[in-house]
Short mmCIF file of C-alpha atoms and ligand atoms in Angstrom, two decimals:
data_model
loop_
_atom_site.label_atom_id
_atom_site.label_comp_id
_atom_site.label_asym_id
_atom_site.label_seq_id
_atom_site.Cartn_x
_atom_site.Cartn_y
_atom_site.Cartn_z
CA MET A 58 -11.99 11.64 10.04
CA GLN A 59 -10.78 14.44 7.78
CA PRO A 60 -7.33 13.79 6.30
CA ARG A 61 -4.74 16.30 7.36
CA SER A 62 -3.78 19.03 4.94
CA GLU A 63 -0.20 19.35 6.13
CA VAL A 64 0.99 16.07 4.64
CA GLN A 65 4.18 16.41 2.62
CA ARG A 66 5.27 12.77 2.46
CA ALA A 67 3.34 9.48 2.41
CA LEU A 68 4.88 6.02 2.68
CA VAL A 69 3.03 3.05 1.21
CA VAL A 70 3.87 -0.32 2.82
CA THR A 71 2.60 -3.39 0.97
CA ALA A 72 3.24 -7.13 0.85
CA HIS A 73 3.44 -7.65 -2.92
CA PRO A 74 4.18 -5.74 -6.09
CA ASP A 75 0.73 -4.64 -7.44
CA ASP A 76 -1.06 -4.41 -4.04
CA VAL A 77 -0.94 -0.61 -4.01
CA ASP A 78 -2.04 -0.37 -7.62
CA PHE A 79 -5.13 -2.54 -7.13
CA GLY A 80 -6.10 -1.05 -3.77
CA ALA A 81 -5.05 2.58 -3.98
CA GLY A 82 -3.66 3.44 -7.45
CA GLY A 83 -6.16 6.24 -8.09
CA THR A 84 -5.65 7.65 -4.60
CA VAL A 85 -1.85 7.66 -4.89
CA ALA A 86 -2.13 9.50 -8.24
CA SER A 87 -4.28 12.17 -6.58
CA TRP A 88 -1.73 12.54 -3.79
CA THR A 89 1.24 13.04 -6.12
CA ASP A 90 -0.90 15.47 -8.18
CA ALA A 91 -1.40 17.44 -4.96
CA GLY A 92 2.37 17.66 -4.47
CA ILE A 93 2.70 14.93 -1.83
CA GLU A 94 5.93 12.96 -2.17
CA VAL A 95 5.09 9.24 -2.11
CA ALA A 96 7.50 6.33 -1.59
CA TYR A 97 6.81 2.59 -1.65
CA CYS A 98 8.15 -0.08 0.69
CA VAL A 99 7.28 -3.52 -0.73
CA CYS A 100 7.99 -6.34 1.72
CA THR A 101 8.30 -9.22 -0.80
CA SER A 102 9.22 -9.26 -4.48
CA GLY A 103 6.16 -11.30 -5.43
CA ASP A 104 8.24 -14.35 -6.24
CA ALA A 105 5.31 -16.74 -5.63
CA GLY A 106 3.03 -14.89 -8.08
CA GLY A 107 2.68 -14.81 -11.84
CA PHE A 108 0.54 -16.62 -14.35
CA ASP A 109 2.92 -17.10 -17.27
CA ASP A 110 5.82 -19.53 -17.67
CA THR A 111 8.53 -17.14 -16.52
CA PRO A 112 11.20 -19.25 -14.78
CA ARG A 113 10.66 -18.96 -11.04
CA ASP A 114 14.18 -17.68 -10.40
CA GLN A 115 13.43 -14.70 -12.66
CA MET A 116 10.07 -13.81 -11.16
CA ALA A 117 11.32 -11.57 -8.33
CA GLY A 118 13.40 -9.39 -10.64
CA LEU A 119 10.59 -9.19 -13.19
CA ARG A 120 8.03 -8.15 -10.61
CA GLU A 121 10.36 -5.53 -9.10
CA ARG A 122 10.76 -3.98 -12.56
CA GLU A 123 6.99 -4.07 -13.07
CA GLN A 124 6.38 -2.36 -9.73
CA ARG A 125 8.89 0.39 -10.54
CA ALA A 126 7.23 0.98 -13.92
CA ALA A 127 3.79 1.08 -12.26
CA ALA A 128 5.09 3.55 -9.66
CA GLU A 129 6.27 5.87 -12.42
CA GLU A 130 2.78 5.94 -13.92
CA LEU A 131 1.52 7.37 -10.61
CA GLY A 132 4.34 9.86 -10.05
CA VAL A 133 6.19 7.74 -7.48
CA ARG A 134 9.95 7.56 -7.95
CA GLU A 135 11.17 5.77 -4.83
CA VAL A 136 10.52 2.04 -4.42
CA THR A 137 12.28 -0.10 -1.80
CA PHE A 138 11.98 -3.91 -1.68
CA LEU A 139 12.62 -5.61 1.67
CA GLY A 140 13.14 -9.10 0.18
CA TYR A 141 10.88 -11.17 2.45
CA PRO A 142 9.70 -14.47 0.89
CA ASP A 143 6.35 -14.22 -0.88
CA GLY A 144 3.60 -16.27 0.79
CA ARG A 145 5.45 -16.63 4.09
CA VAL A 146 5.27 -13.17 5.64
CA THR A 147 4.71 -12.94 9.38
CA PRO A 148 4.53 -9.77 11.53
CA SER A 149 7.97 -10.55 12.95
CA ILE A 150 10.13 -8.24 15.01
CA GLU A 151 12.54 -8.14 12.03
CA LEU A 152 9.81 -6.95 9.66
CA ARG A 153 8.72 -4.33 12.22
CA ARG A 154 12.32 -3.12 12.40
CA ASP A 155 12.71 -3.03 8.61
CA ILE A 156 9.50 -1.03 8.16
CA SER A 157 10.50 1.26 11.06
CA ARG A 158 13.78 1.90 9.24
CA GLN A 159 11.91 3.08 6.13
CA ILE A 160 9.63 5.29 8.25
CA ARG A 161 12.55 6.92 10.07
CA ARG A 162 14.42 7.40 6.80
CA PHE A 163 11.55 8.86 4.73
CA ARG A 164 9.79 10.64 7.65
CA PRO A 165 6.22 10.46 6.33
CA GLN A 166 3.25 12.17 7.99
CA ARG A 167 0.99 9.50 6.46
CA VAL A 168 1.40 5.71 6.03
CA LEU A 169 -0.84 3.62 3.78
CA THR A 170 -0.85 -0.15 4.23
CA SER A 171 -3.18 -3.18 4.25
CA SER A 172 -5.68 -3.77 7.03
CA PRO A 173 -4.51 -6.39 9.56
CA GLU A 174 -8.16 -7.50 9.77
CA ILE A 175 -10.13 -9.82 7.51
CA ALA A 176 -12.61 -8.23 5.11
CA TRP A 177 -15.05 -11.14 4.89
CA ARG A 178 -16.96 -9.76 1.91
CA ARG A 179 -13.80 -9.88 -0.22
CA VAL A 180 -11.47 -12.39 1.38
CA GLY A 181 -9.10 -12.30 -1.62
CA ALA A 182 -8.02 -8.82 -0.54
CA SER A 183 -7.18 -10.19 2.93
CA HIS A 184 -4.30 -12.43 1.80
CA PRO A 185 -2.35 -13.61 4.88
CA ASP A 186 0.72 -11.66 3.67
CA HIS A 187 -1.38 -8.49 3.44
CA ARG A 188 -2.64 -8.90 7.00
CA ALA A 189 0.84 -9.71 8.30
CA VAL A 190 2.27 -6.59 6.65
CA GLY A 191 -0.65 -4.54 7.99
CA GLU A 192 0.05 -5.72 11.52
CA ALA A 193 3.81 -5.14 11.24
CA ALA A 194 3.29 -1.69 9.67
CA LEU A 195 0.86 -0.72 12.43
CA ALA A 196 3.43 -1.78 15.04
CA ALA A 197 6.12 0.18 13.18
CA VAL A 198 3.90 3.29 13.10
CA TYR A 199 2.95 2.78 16.73
CA PRO A 200 5.04 2.37 18.78
CA ASP A 201 8.31 1.37 17.12
CA ALA A 202 9.27 4.23 14.77
CA ARG A 203 8.40 6.91 17.32
CA ASN A 204 10.12 5.23 20.26
CA PRO A 205 13.87 5.97 20.25
CA PHE A 206 14.43 2.91 22.46
CA ALA A 207 12.73 0.48 20.05
CA HIS A 208 15.11 -1.29 17.63
CA PRO A 209 18.00 0.64 19.23
CA GLU A 210 20.36 -0.34 16.41
CA LEU A 211 18.48 1.97 14.03
CA LEU A 212 19.60 4.97 16.04
CA ALA A 213 22.92 3.67 17.34
CA GLU A 214 24.26 2.18 14.12
CA GLU A 215 22.36 3.99 11.39
CA GLY A 216 21.67 7.37 12.98
CA LEU A 217 17.93 7.11 12.31
CA ALA A 218 16.09 9.23 14.87
CA ALA A 219 12.58 8.48 16.10
CA TRP A 220 9.75 9.70 13.85
CA THR A 221 6.04 10.02 14.60
CA VAL A 222 3.51 9.17 11.87
CA ARG A 223 0.17 10.95 12.43
CA GLU A 224 -2.14 9.22 10.00
CA LEU A 225 -2.63 5.61 8.95
CA TRP A 226 -4.66 4.60 5.88
CA LEU A 227 -5.75 0.96 5.59
CA MET A 228 -6.71 -0.81 2.36
CA ALA A 229 -9.21 -3.69 2.34
CA ALA A 230 -10.56 -2.91 5.80
CA PRO A 231 -13.80 -4.62 6.90
CA ASP A 232 -16.85 -2.77 5.50
CA GLU A 233 -17.94 -1.38 8.86
CA ARG A 234 -14.55 0.33 9.33
CA GLN A 235 -14.34 2.03 5.94
CA ASP A 236 -14.68 5.75 6.50
CA GLN A 237 -12.62 7.54 3.86
CA VAL A 238 -13.88 7.56 0.26
CA VAL A 239 -11.61 8.91 -2.47
CA ASP A 240 -13.14 9.86 -5.83
CA ILE A 241 -10.79 8.39 -8.45
CA THR A 242 -12.84 9.23 -11.56
CA ALA A 243 -10.11 11.64 -12.72
CA THR A 244 -7.21 9.29 -11.99
CA VAL A 245 -8.59 5.88 -13.00
CA GLU A 246 -6.77 5.94 -16.34
CA ARG A 247 -3.45 6.19 -14.50
CA LYS A 248 -4.49 3.44 -12.10
CA LEU A 249 -5.17 1.26 -15.16
CA ALA A 250 -1.81 2.18 -16.69
CA ALA A 251 -0.10 1.21 -13.43
CA LEU A 252 -1.96 -2.10 -13.33
CA ARG A 253 -1.04 -2.86 -16.95
CA ALA A 254 2.62 -2.36 -16.01
CA HIS A 255 2.24 -5.56 -13.93
CA LYS A 256 2.18 -7.66 -17.10
CA SER A 257 2.95 -10.92 -15.32
CA GLN A 258 -0.14 -10.42 -13.13
CA THR A 259 -2.63 -8.65 -15.39
CA GLY A 260 -1.55 -9.53 -18.95
CA HIS A 261 -3.97 -12.46 -19.08
CA LEU A 262 -6.96 -10.37 -17.92
CA ASP A 263 -8.87 -9.27 -21.04
CA ASP A 264 -11.43 -7.55 -18.84
CA LEU A 265 -9.03 -5.66 -16.53
CA GLU A 266 -10.48 -2.26 -17.41
CA SER A 267 -14.12 -3.28 -16.96
CA ARG A 268 -13.30 -5.08 -13.72
CA ILE A 269 -11.57 -2.01 -12.28
CA ARG A 270 -14.28 0.38 -13.47
CA THR A 271 -17.08 -1.84 -12.12
CA TRP A 272 -15.30 -2.18 -8.80
CA GLY A 273 -14.80 1.61 -8.60
CA LEU A 274 -18.43 2.27 -9.51
CA GLN A 275 -19.70 -0.17 -6.90
CA THR A 276 -17.47 1.35 -4.22
CA ALA A 277 -18.69 4.86 -5.10
CA ARG A 278 -22.30 3.71 -5.07
CA ARG A 279 -21.91 1.99 -1.70
CA HIS A 280 -20.66 5.25 -0.23
CA GLN A 281 -23.33 7.46 -1.84
CA LEU A 282 -21.18 9.29 -4.36
CA VAL A 283 -22.94 10.74 -7.41
CA GLU A 284 -23.94 7.93 -9.84
CA GLY A 285 -21.23 7.30 -12.39
CA ARG A 286 -18.29 8.29 -10.19
CA LEU A 287 -15.52 5.81 -9.31
CA ALA A 288 -13.98 5.46 -5.86
CA GLU A 289 -11.47 3.73 -3.62
CA VAL A 290 -12.19 3.43 0.09
CA PHE A 291 -10.07 3.18 3.23
CA GLN A 292 -10.12 3.10 6.99
CA VAL A 293 -8.22 6.11 8.26
CA VAL A 294 -6.78 6.10 11.77
CA ALA A 295 -5.54 9.25 13.46
CA LEU A 296 -2.56 8.83 15.77
CA ILE A 297 -1.72 11.39 18.39
ZN1 ZN B 147 -0.95 -9.02 -2.64
#
């Protein structure tokens, strides 16, 4: 489908700090360049991640700071952490409510999240937390956030009125569902800057740049872009 032109705000809902930067960093940069206001809702603080010897009790705070710095590289100023435990995310009614709260507060026309399905060609992108967040975010987009009688406390206690999201973008969807290619050749440097801000996750990768460029080239090639271009790809779902 063709993305809508009347998008003013986009909410990105991810499981871990760095998910958006790996999966959609170049795309988010192109959105903020186009004047779209983008906010992040990160369900965990990545407290089970990290490759250095940072004490575990400091990991969540460190990764939150890294995600905020990465967001700044892409022109995103608002980052909310929901505080769910890393590695143990389920699409619970509580998570659906917490994502619905962010949707009703920010009122985005577009939501970007992880696919709830498994992409068998690249199973690493289909981490169980990613799929759980994708399923909860889909339920928050439809029907929870738009139904004033869902999670009634959001309206009754917090004054958050129902809000209808029209467009859902999914990262790491199965190949056969990918239908929206974004050329990130012009924004890949900022994607790399955002990824480097996640020092605890990428600091040990000497080949980060070549990995990201190769991945972008292969994606572009698979979707018949001109040779030499770089791309990210999504499944886009229109919601009435
Ligand atoms: Zn992740």
